[in-house]
PDB file of C-alpha atoms in Angstrom:
ATOM      1  CA  UNK A  75     150.908  80.892 163.556  1.00  0.00           C
ATOM      2  CA  UNK A  76     154.025  80.825 161.375  1.00  0.00           C
ATOM      3  CA  UNK A  77     151.990  79.703 158.362  1.00  0.00           C
ATOM      4  CA  UNK A  78     149.561  82.581 158.866  1.00  0.00           C
ATOM      5  CA  UNK A  79     152.442  85.125 159.037  1.00  0.00           C
ATOM      6  CA  UNK A  80     153.903  83.807 155.756  1.00  0.00           C
ATOM      7  CA  UNK A  81     150.561  84.059 154.046  1.00  0.00           C
ATOM      8  CA  UNK A  82     150.081  87.600 155.302  1.00  0.00           C
ATOM      9  CA  UNK A  83     153.582  88.563 154.130  1.00  0.00           C
ATOM     10  CA  UNK A  84     152.950  87.098 150.646  1.00  0.00           C
ATOM     11  CA  UNK A  85     149.691  88.967 150.315  1.00  0.00           C
ATOM     12  CA  UNK A  86     151.388  92.176 151.382  1.00  0.00           C
ATOM     13  CA  UNK A  87     154.125  91.661 148.760  1.00  0.00           C
ATOM     14  CA  UNK A  88     151.607  91.087 145.977  1.00  0.00           C
ATOM     15  CA  UNK A  89     149.746  94.253 146.947  1.00  0.00           C
ATOM     16  CA  UNK A  90     152.985  96.262 146.762  1.00  0.00           C
ATOM     17  CA  UNK A  91     153.709  94.874 143.298  1.00  0.00           C
ATOM     18  CA  UNK A  92     150.221  95.882 142.042  1.00  0.00           C
ATOM     19  CA  UNK A  93     150.626  99.330 143.545  1.00  0.00           C
ATOM     20  CA  UNK A  94     154.007  99.724 141.858  1.00  0.00           C
ATOM     21  CA  UNK A  95     152.588  98.691 138.475  1.00  0.00           C
ATOM     22  CA  UNK A  96     149.684 101.096 138.900  1.00  0.00           C
ATOM     23  CA  UNK A  97     152.076 103.903 139.745  1.00  0.00           C
ATOM     24  CA  UNK A  98     154.110 103.095 136.619  1.00  0.00           C
ATOM     25  CA  UNK A  99     150.983 103.374 134.438  1.00  0.00           C
ATOM     26  CA  UNK A 100     149.776 106.621 136.080  1.00  0.00           C
ATOM     27  CA  UNK A 101     150.282 109.645 133.780  1.00  0.00           C
ATOM     28  CA  UNK A 102     152.977 111.994 134.885  1.00  0.00           C
ATOM     29  CA  UNK A 103     152.847 115.792 134.776  1.00  0.00           C
ATOM     30  CA  UNK A 104     153.367 115.736 131.016  1.00  0.00           C
ATOM     31  CA  UNK A 105     150.415 113.418 130.422  1.00  0.00           C
ATOM     32  CA  UNK A 106     151.699 109.958 129.225  1.00  0.00           C
ATOM     33  CA  UNK A 107     152.859 107.973 132.196  1.00  0.00           C
ATOM     34  CA  UNK A 108     156.085 106.876 130.526  1.00  0.00           C
ATOM     35  CA  UNK A 109     158.201 109.972 130.001  1.00  0.00           C
ATOM     36  CA  UNK A 110     156.161 112.955 131.059  1.00  0.00           C
ATOM     37  CA  UNK A 111     154.796 115.110 128.106  1.00  0.00           C
ATOM     38  CA  UNK A 112     156.353 113.308 125.116  1.00  0.00           C
ATOM     39  CA  UNK A 113     153.053 112.376 123.409  1.00  0.00           C
ATOM     40  CA  UNK A 114     151.629 115.907 123.651  1.00  0.00           C
ATOM     41  CA  UNK A 115     154.720 117.429 122.048  1.00  0.00           C
ATOM     42  CA  UNK A 116     154.729 114.804 119.322  1.00  0.00           C
ATOM     43  CA  UNK A 117     151.024 115.424 118.606  1.00  0.00           C
ATOM     44  CA  UNK A 118     151.591 119.190 118.310  1.00  0.00           C
ATOM     45  CA  UNK A 119     154.450 118.681 115.855  1.00  0.00           C
ATOM     46  CA  UNK A 120     152.349 116.265 113.799  1.00  0.00           C
ATOM     47  CA  UNK A 121     149.481 118.784 113.653  1.00  0.00           C
ATOM     48  CA  UNK A 122     151.858 121.541 112.545  1.00  0.00           C
ATOM     49  CA  UNK A 123     153.353 119.275 109.891  1.00  0.00           C
ATOM     50  CA  UNK A 124     149.873 118.319 108.617  1.00  0.00           C
ATOM     51  CA  UNK A 125     148.802 121.958 108.432  1.00  0.00           C
ATOM     52  CA  UNK A 126     151.992 122.837 106.561  1.00  0.00           C
ATOM     53  CA  UNK A 127     151.430 120.012 104.092  1.00  0.00           C
ATOM     54  CA  UNK A 128     147.807 121.069 103.562  1.00  0.00           C
ATOM     55  CA  UNK A 129     148.933 124.643 102.955  1.00  0.00           C
ATOM     56  CA  UNK A 130     151.507 123.470 100.441  1.00  0.00           C
ATOM     57  CA  UNK A 131     148.903 121.327  98.652  1.00  0.00           C
ATOM     58  CA  UNK A 132     146.417 124.235  98.612  1.00  0.00           C
ATOM     59  CA  UNK A 133     149.090 126.559  97.207  1.00  0.00           C
ATOM     60  CA  UNK A 134     149.977 123.967  94.586  1.00  0.00           C
ATOM     61  CA  UNK A 135     146.303 123.571  93.638  1.00  0.00           C
ATOM     62  CA  UNK A 136     145.919 127.343  93.122  1.00  0.00           C
ATOM     63  CA  UNK A 137     149.027 127.426  90.973  1.00  0.00           C
ATOM     64  CA  UNK A 138     147.743 124.518  88.898  1.00  0.00           C
ATOM     65  CA  UNK A 139     144.343 126.190  88.476  1.00  0.00           C
ATOM     66  CA  UNK A 140     145.976 129.420  87.314  1.00  0.00           C
ATOM     67  CA  UNK A 141     148.137 127.527  84.852  1.00  0.00           C
ATOM     68  CA  UNK A 142     145.180 125.570  83.466  1.00  0.00           C
ATOM     69  CA  UNK A 143     143.110 128.746  83.108  1.00  0.00           C
ATOM     70  CA  UNK A 144     145.916 130.414  81.179  1.00  0.00           C
ATOM     71  CA  UNK A 145     146.211 127.384  78.899  1.00  0.00           C
ATOM     72  CA  UNK A 146     142.436 127.378  78.340  1.00  0.00           C
ATOM     73  CA  UNK A 147     142.442 131.096  77.471  1.00  0.00           C
ATOM     74  CA  UNK A 148     145.234 130.550  74.933  1.00  0.00           C
ATOM     75  CA  UNK A 149     143.406 127.584  73.416  1.00  0.00           C
ATOM     76  CA  UNK A 150     140.157 129.562  73.113  1.00  0.00           C
ATOM     77  CA  UNK A 151     141.982 132.473  71.477  1.00  0.00           C
ATOM     78  CA  UNK A 152     143.603 130.069  69.021  1.00  0.00           C
ATOM     79  CA  UNK A 153     140.251 128.479  68.204  1.00  0.00           C
ATOM     80  CA  UNK A 154     138.740 131.907  67.530  1.00  0.00           C
ATOM     81  CA  UNK A 155     141.718 132.806  65.359  1.00  0.00           C
ATOM     82  CA  UNK A 156     141.393 129.598  63.329  1.00  0.00           C
ATOM     83  CA  UNK A 157     137.638 130.073  62.996  1.00  0.00           C
ATOM     84  CA  UNK A 158     138.136 133.635  61.745  1.00  0.00           C
ATOM     85  CA  UNK A 159     140.736 132.400  59.257  1.00  0.00           C
ATOM     86  CA  UNK A 160     138.395 129.673  58.025  1.00  0.00           C
ATOM     87  CA  UNK A 161     135.631 132.237  57.444  1.00  0.00           C
ATOM     88  CA  UNK A 162     137.680 135.026  55.827  1.00  0.00           C
ATOM     89  CA  UNK A 163     138.543 135.612  52.185  1.00  0.00           C
ATOM     90  CA  UNK A 164     142.309 136.163  52.338  1.00  0.00           C
ATOM     91  CA  UNK A 165     142.504 138.209  49.132  1.00  0.00           C
ATOM     92  CA  UNK A 166     139.740 140.674  49.976  1.00  0.00           C
ATOM     93  CA  UNK A 167     139.630 140.683  53.778  1.00  0.00           C
ATOM     94  CA  UNK A 168     135.870 140.065  53.927  1.00  0.00           C
ATOM     95  CA  UNK A 169     133.897 137.008  54.931  1.00  0.00           C
ATOM     96  CA  UNK A 170     133.905 134.036  52.598  1.00  0.00           C
ATOM     97  CA  UNK A 171     130.782 132.007  51.844  1.00  0.00           C
ATOM     98  CA  UNK A 172     131.041 129.988  55.046  1.00  0.00           C
ATOM     99  CA  UNK A 173     131.383 133.064  57.236  1.00  0.00           C
ATOM    100  CA  UNK A 174     128.656 134.982  55.432  1.00  0.00           C
ATOM    101  CA  UNK A 175     126.172 132.108  55.648  1.00  0.00           C
ATOM    102  CA  UNK A 176     126.848 131.791  59.378  1.00  0.00           C
ATOM    103  CA  UNK A 177     126.049 135.489  59.804  1.00  0.00           C
ATOM    104  CA  UNK A 178     122.942 135.106  57.653  1.00  0.00           C
ATOM    105  CA  UNK A 179     121.670 132.237  59.815  1.00  0.00           C
ATOM    106  CA  UNK A 180     122.207 134.296  62.976  1.00  0.00           C
ATOM    107  CA  UNK A 181     120.454 137.271  61.406  1.00  0.00           C
ATOM    108  CA  UNK A 182     117.448 135.211  60.366  1.00  0.00           C
ATOM    109  CA  UNK A 183     117.144 133.859  63.911  1.00  0.00           C
ATOM    110  CA  UNK A 184     117.218 137.420  65.263  1.00  0.00           C
ATOM    111  CA  UNK A 185     114.608 138.574  62.745  1.00  0.00           C
ATOM    112  CA  UNK A 186     112.289 135.690  63.650  1.00  0.00           C
ATOM    113  CA  UNK A 187     112.632 136.339  67.369  1.00  0.00           C
ATOM    114  CA  UNK A 188     112.302 140.125  67.381  1.00  0.00           C
ATOM    115  CA  UNK A 189     110.276 140.736  64.198  1.00  0.00           C
ATOM    116  CA  UNK A 190     113.118 142.824  62.765  1.00  0.00           C
ATOM    117  CA  UNK A 191     113.625 143.639  59.089  1.00  0.00           C
ATOM    118  CA  UNK A 192     116.473 143.146  56.661  1.00  0.00           C
ATOM    119  CA  UNK A 193     117.456 142.397  53.093  1.00  0.00           C
ATOM    120  CA  UNK A 194     119.952 140.290  51.183  1.00  0.00           C
ATOM    121  CA  UNK A 195     121.590 141.645  48.029  1.00  0.00           C
ATOM    122  CA  UNK A 196     123.559 139.325  45.763  1.00  0.00           C
ATOM    123  CA  UNK A 197     125.946 140.986  43.291  1.00  0.00           C
ATOM    124  CA  UNK A 198     127.603 139.354  40.303  1.00  0.00           C
ATOM    125  CA  UNK A 199     130.490 141.146  38.567  1.00  0.00           C
ATOM    126  CA  UNK A 200     129.594 141.423  34.899  1.00  0.00           C
ATOM    127  CA  UNK A 201     132.868 141.413  32.974  1.00  0.00           C
ATOM    128  CA  UNK A 202     135.520 139.911  35.224  1.00  0.00           C
ATOM    129  CA  UNK A 203     136.318 136.908  33.001  1.00  0.00           C
ATOM    130  CA  UNK A 204     137.262 138.998  29.929  1.00  0.00           C
ATOM    131  CA  UNK A 205     139.539 141.108  32.145  1.00  0.00           C
ATOM    132  CA  UNK A 206     141.217 137.979  33.541  1.00  0.00           C
ATOM    133  CA  UNK A 207     141.621 136.528  30.057  1.00  0.00           C
ATOM    134  CA  UNK A 208     143.050 139.728  28.582  1.00  0.00           C
ATOM    135  CA  UNK A 209     145.236 141.027  31.400  1.00  0.00           C
ATOM    136  CA  UNK A 210     145.783 138.146  33.803  1.00  0.00           C
ATOM    137  CA  UNK A 211     144.451 137.222  37.232  1.00  0.00           C
ATOM    138  CA  UNK A 212     146.480 139.928  38.989  1.00  0.00           C
ATOM    139  CA  UNK A 213     144.390 142.473  37.083  1.00  0.00           C
ATOM    140  CA  UNK A 214     141.242 140.591  38.026  1.00  0.00           C
ATOM    141  CA  UNK A 215     142.292 140.651  41.685  1.00  0.00           C
ATOM    142  CA  UNK A 216     142.742 144.426  41.532  1.00  0.00           C
ATOM    143  CA  UNK A 217     139.242 144.781  40.083  1.00  0.00           C
ATOM    144  CA  UNK A 218     137.769 142.681  42.889  1.00  0.00           C
ATOM    145  CA  UNK A 219     139.552 144.706  45.586  1.00  0.00           C
ATOM    146  CA  UNK A 220     138.226 147.986  44.229  1.00  0.00           C
ATOM    147  CA  UNK A 221     134.733 146.548  43.895  1.00  0.00           C
ATOM    148  CA  UNK A 222     134.787 145.485  47.551  1.00  0.00           C
ATOM    149  CA  UNK A 223     135.964 148.981  48.522  1.00  0.00           C
ATOM    150  CA  UNK A 224     133.100 150.508  46.511  1.00  0.00           C
ATOM    151  CA  UNK A 225     130.559 148.202  48.171  1.00  0.00           C
ATOM    152  CA  UNK A 226     131.929 148.938  51.644  1.00  0.00           C
ATOM    153  CA  UNK A 227     131.608 152.687  51.015  1.00  0.00           C
ATOM    154  CA  UNK A 228     127.892 152.215  50.308  1.00  0.00           C
ATOM    155  CA  UNK A 229     126.925 150.208  53.410  1.00  0.00           C
ATOM    156  CA  UNK A 230     126.887 150.756  57.164  1.00  0.00           C
ATOM    157  CA  UNK A 231     129.255 149.272  59.723  1.00  0.00           C
ATOM    158  CA  UNK A 232     126.423 147.028  60.964  1.00  0.00           C
ATOM    159  CA  UNK A 233     125.876 145.546  57.489  1.00  0.00           C
ATOM    160  CA  UNK A 234     127.792 142.453  56.388  1.00  0.00           C
ATOM    161  CA  UNK A 235     129.705 142.034  53.115  1.00  0.00           C
ATOM    162  CA  UNK A 236     130.837 138.623  51.914  1.00  0.00           C
ATOM    163  CA  UNK A 237     132.234 136.842  48.882  1.00  0.00           C
ATOM    164  CA  UNK A 238     130.102 133.872  47.918  1.00  0.00           C
ATOM    165  CA  UNK A 239     132.685 132.683  45.410  1.00  0.00           C
ATOM    166  CA  UNK A 240     134.514 133.803  42.285  1.00  0.00           C
ATOM    167  CA  UNK A 241     132.925 137.044  41.115  1.00  0.00           C
ATOM    168  CA  UNK A 242     129.780 136.817  43.260  1.00  0.00           C
ATOM    169  CA  UNK A 243     129.274 138.913  46.396  1.00  0.00           C
ATOM    170  CA  UNK A 244     126.522 139.337  48.971  1.00  0.00           C
ATOM    171  CA  UNK A 245     125.464 142.122  51.296  1.00  0.00           C
ATOM    172  CA  UNK A 246     123.323 141.651  54.404  1.00  0.00           C
ATOM    173  CA  UNK A 247     121.445 144.846  55.272  1.00  0.00           C
ATOM    174  CA  UNK A 248     119.608 145.629  58.512  1.00  0.00           C
ATOM    175  CA  UNK A 249     116.458 147.615  59.309  1.00  0.00           C
ATOM    176  CA  UNK A 250     115.299 148.932  55.955  1.00  0.00           C
ATOM    177  CA  UNK A 251     112.187 148.656  53.812  1.00  0.00           C
ATOM    178  CA  UNK A 252     111.926 146.782  50.522  1.00  0.00           C
ATOM    179  CA  UNK A 253     111.958 150.122  48.690  1.00  0.00           C
ATOM    180  CA  UNK A 254     115.152 151.148  50.477  1.00  0.00           C
ATOM    181  CA  UNK A 255     116.732 147.751  49.781  1.00  0.00           C
ATOM    182  CA  UNK A 256     116.070 148.027  46.036  1.00  0.00           C
ATOM    183  CA  UNK A 257     117.377 151.583  46.045  1.00  0.00           C
ATOM    184  CA  UNK A 258     120.537 150.364  47.772  1.00  0.00           C
ATOM    185  CA  UNK A 259     120.962 147.610  45.172  1.00  0.00           C
ATOM    186  CA  UNK A 260     120.730 150.220  42.395  1.00  0.00           C
ATOM    187  CA  UNK A 261     123.272 152.421  44.226  1.00  0.00           C
ATOM    188  CA  UNK A 262     125.681 149.487  44.496  1.00  0.00           C
ATOM    189  CA  UNK A 263     125.345 148.761  40.777  1.00  0.00           C
ATOM    190  CA  UNK A 264     126.001 152.402  39.973  1.00  0.00           C
ATOM    191  CA  UNK A 265     129.055 152.615  42.246  1.00  0.00           C
ATOM    192  CA  UNK A 266     130.613 149.561  40.600  1.00  0.00           C
ATOM    193  CA  UNK A 267     129.648 150.672  37.069  1.00  0.00           C
ATOM    194  CA  UNK A 268     131.532 153.941  37.603  1.00  0.00           C
ATOM    195  CA  UNK A 269     134.804 152.170  38.419  1.00  0.00           C
ATOM    196  CA  UNK A 270     137.429 152.213  35.654  1.00  0.00           C
ATOM    197  CA  UNK A 271     140.774 150.429  35.432  1.00  0.00           C
ATOM    198  CA  UNK A 272     143.846 150.861  33.280  1.00  0.00           C
ATOM    199  CA  UNK A 273     145.797 147.759  32.290  1.00  0.00           C
ATOM    200  CA  UNK A 274     148.557 147.890  29.642  1.00  0.00           C
ATOM    201  CA  UNK A 275     147.391 151.324  28.544  1.00  0.00           C
ATOM    202  CA  UNK A 276     143.839 150.048  28.086  1.00  0.00           C
ATOM    203  CA  UNK A 277     140.959 151.526  30.065  1.00  0.00           C
ATOM    204  CA  UNK A 278     138.326 148.973  31.069  1.00  0.00           C
ATOM    205  CA  UNK A 279     135.298 148.737  33.359  1.00  0.00           C
ATOM    206  CA  UNK A 280     133.555 145.844  35.029  1.00  0.00           C
ATOM    207  CA  UNK A 281     130.039 146.542  36.312  1.00  0.00           C
ATOM    208  CA  UNK A 282     127.761 144.347  38.419  1.00  0.00           C
ATOM    209  CA  UNK A 283     124.187 143.068  38.496  1.00  0.00           C
ATOM    210  CA  UNK A 284     122.285 142.995  41.806  1.00  0.00           C
ATOM    211  CA  UNK A 285     119.387 140.848  43.001  1.00  0.00           C
ATOM    212  CA  UNK A 286     117.374 141.491  46.170  1.00  0.00           C
ATOM    213  CA  UNK A 287     115.597 139.207  48.647  1.00  0.00           C
ATOM    214  CA  UNK A 288     113.689 140.606  51.637  1.00  0.00           C
ATOM    215  CA  UNK A 289     114.253 138.862  54.984  1.00  0.00           C
ATOM    216  CA  UNK A 290     111.169 138.053  57.045  1.00  0.00           C
ATOM    217  CA  UNK A 291     110.250 135.894  60.022  1.00  0.00           C
ATOM    218  CA  UNK A 292     109.366 133.094  57.572  1.00  0.00           C
ATOM    219  CA  UNK A 293     112.654 133.177  55.636  1.00  0.00           C
ATOM    220  CA  UNK A 294     115.284 130.457  55.700  1.00  0.00           C
ATOM    221  CA  UNK A 295     118.838 130.612  54.408  1.00  0.00           C
ATOM    222  CA  UNK A 296     118.402 128.406  51.336  1.00  0.00           C
ATOM    223  CA  UNK A 297     115.264 130.196  50.232  1.00  0.00           C
ATOM    224  CA  UNK A 298     116.617 133.743  50.543  1.00  0.00           C
ATOM    225  CA  UNK A 299     119.914 132.882  48.826  1.00  0.00           C
ATOM    226  CA  UNK A 300     118.032 131.243  45.963  1.00  0.00           C
ATOM    227  CA  UNK A 301     115.588 134.141  45.702  1.00  0.00           C
ATOM    228  CA  UNK A 302     118.359 136.757  45.598  1.00  0.00           C
ATOM    229  CA  UNK A 303     120.367 134.665  43.137  1.00  0.00           C
ATOM    230  CA  UNK A 304     117.425 134.294  40.746  1.00  0.00           C
ATOM    231  CA  UNK A 305     116.684 138.019  40.988  1.00  0.00           C
ATOM    232  CA  UNK A 306     120.340 138.739  40.190  1.00  0.00           C
ATOM    233  CA  UNK A 307     120.204 136.630  36.992  1.00  0.00           C
ATOM    234  CA  UNK A 308     117.016 138.398  35.912  1.00  0.00           C
ATOM    235  CA  UNK A 309     118.753 141.725  36.465  1.00  0.00           C
ATOM    236  CA  UNK A 310     121.859 140.526  34.581  1.00  0.00           C
ATOM    237  CA  UNK A 311     119.732 139.610  31.553  1.00  0.00           C
ATOM    238  CA  UNK A 312     117.995 142.988  31.744  1.00  0.00           C
ATOM    239  CA  UNK A 313     121.308 144.858  31.842  1.00  0.00           C
ATOM    240  CA  UNK A 314     122.633 142.812  28.936  1.00  0.00           C
ATOM    241  CA  UNK A 315     119.530 143.721  26.909  1.00  0.00           C
ATOM    242  CA  UNK A 316     119.964 147.391  27.838  1.00  0.00           C
ATOM    243  CA  UNK A 317     123.621 147.231  26.823  1.00  0.00           C
ATOM    244  CA  UNK A 318     122.699 145.798  23.405  1.00  0.00           C
ATOM    245  CA  UNK A 319     120.146 148.530  22.838  1.00  0.00           C
ATOM    246  CA  UNK A 320     122.574 151.236  23.998  1.00  0.00           C
ATOM    247  CA  UNK A 321     126.198 150.142  23.391  1.00  0.00           C
ATOM    248  CA  UNK A 322     127.523 153.178  25.307  1.00  0.00           C
ATOM    249  CA  UNK A 323     125.862 151.820  28.462  1.00  0.00           C
ATOM    250  CA  UNK A 324     128.119 148.738  28.318  1.00  0.00           C
TER     251      UNK A 324
END
């Protein structure tokens, strides 16, 4: 009987120990079972901290994007500025050969796509070298500036004027017939022929010879430039012959 009581007492003690351990693991009112609501409070703070960090990162990303966009805009503006400089004749303020040829290529593409019309006029100044030799390059520069002004007065804002090099110029004309293009070439010659200059008490004139090439859907840049150039040299020879026959015309 005594052995049975001891065994019963031991079993009862073990049961109390298990019950105590279970009670220790049971969540309290706060939810963790160790110190009430500690884990819930910690989790809320962690969530708030994470949200704050994400907000800071998002704000930083927007600031970085704005900064990069501003840098890109400045770089693009600089590229456009450099491109314009590379395609501009600094003395005369018109397009140089590179810039003019780029515009001519674009125009030919437009003409091919939309069946538009246009013409290319190449002008060569007739007596620039003698003026340079007699009065210096500053005098020659003044002649070129006034020639460009005379050309610009004869064309529309949509037309393009460029300097192909030295004393050779080109004009790209839009939406006109071959008859109108040849009439415009004659008007340009006349406007330049009427210019006079005074250097060291000497009155001189320059003059120019113009060649025309009509732009069509089958034109390409090399062909039209060559065609206008050859027509200009034919016209130059004709004017020289006319000048010899009538010295006052020269």
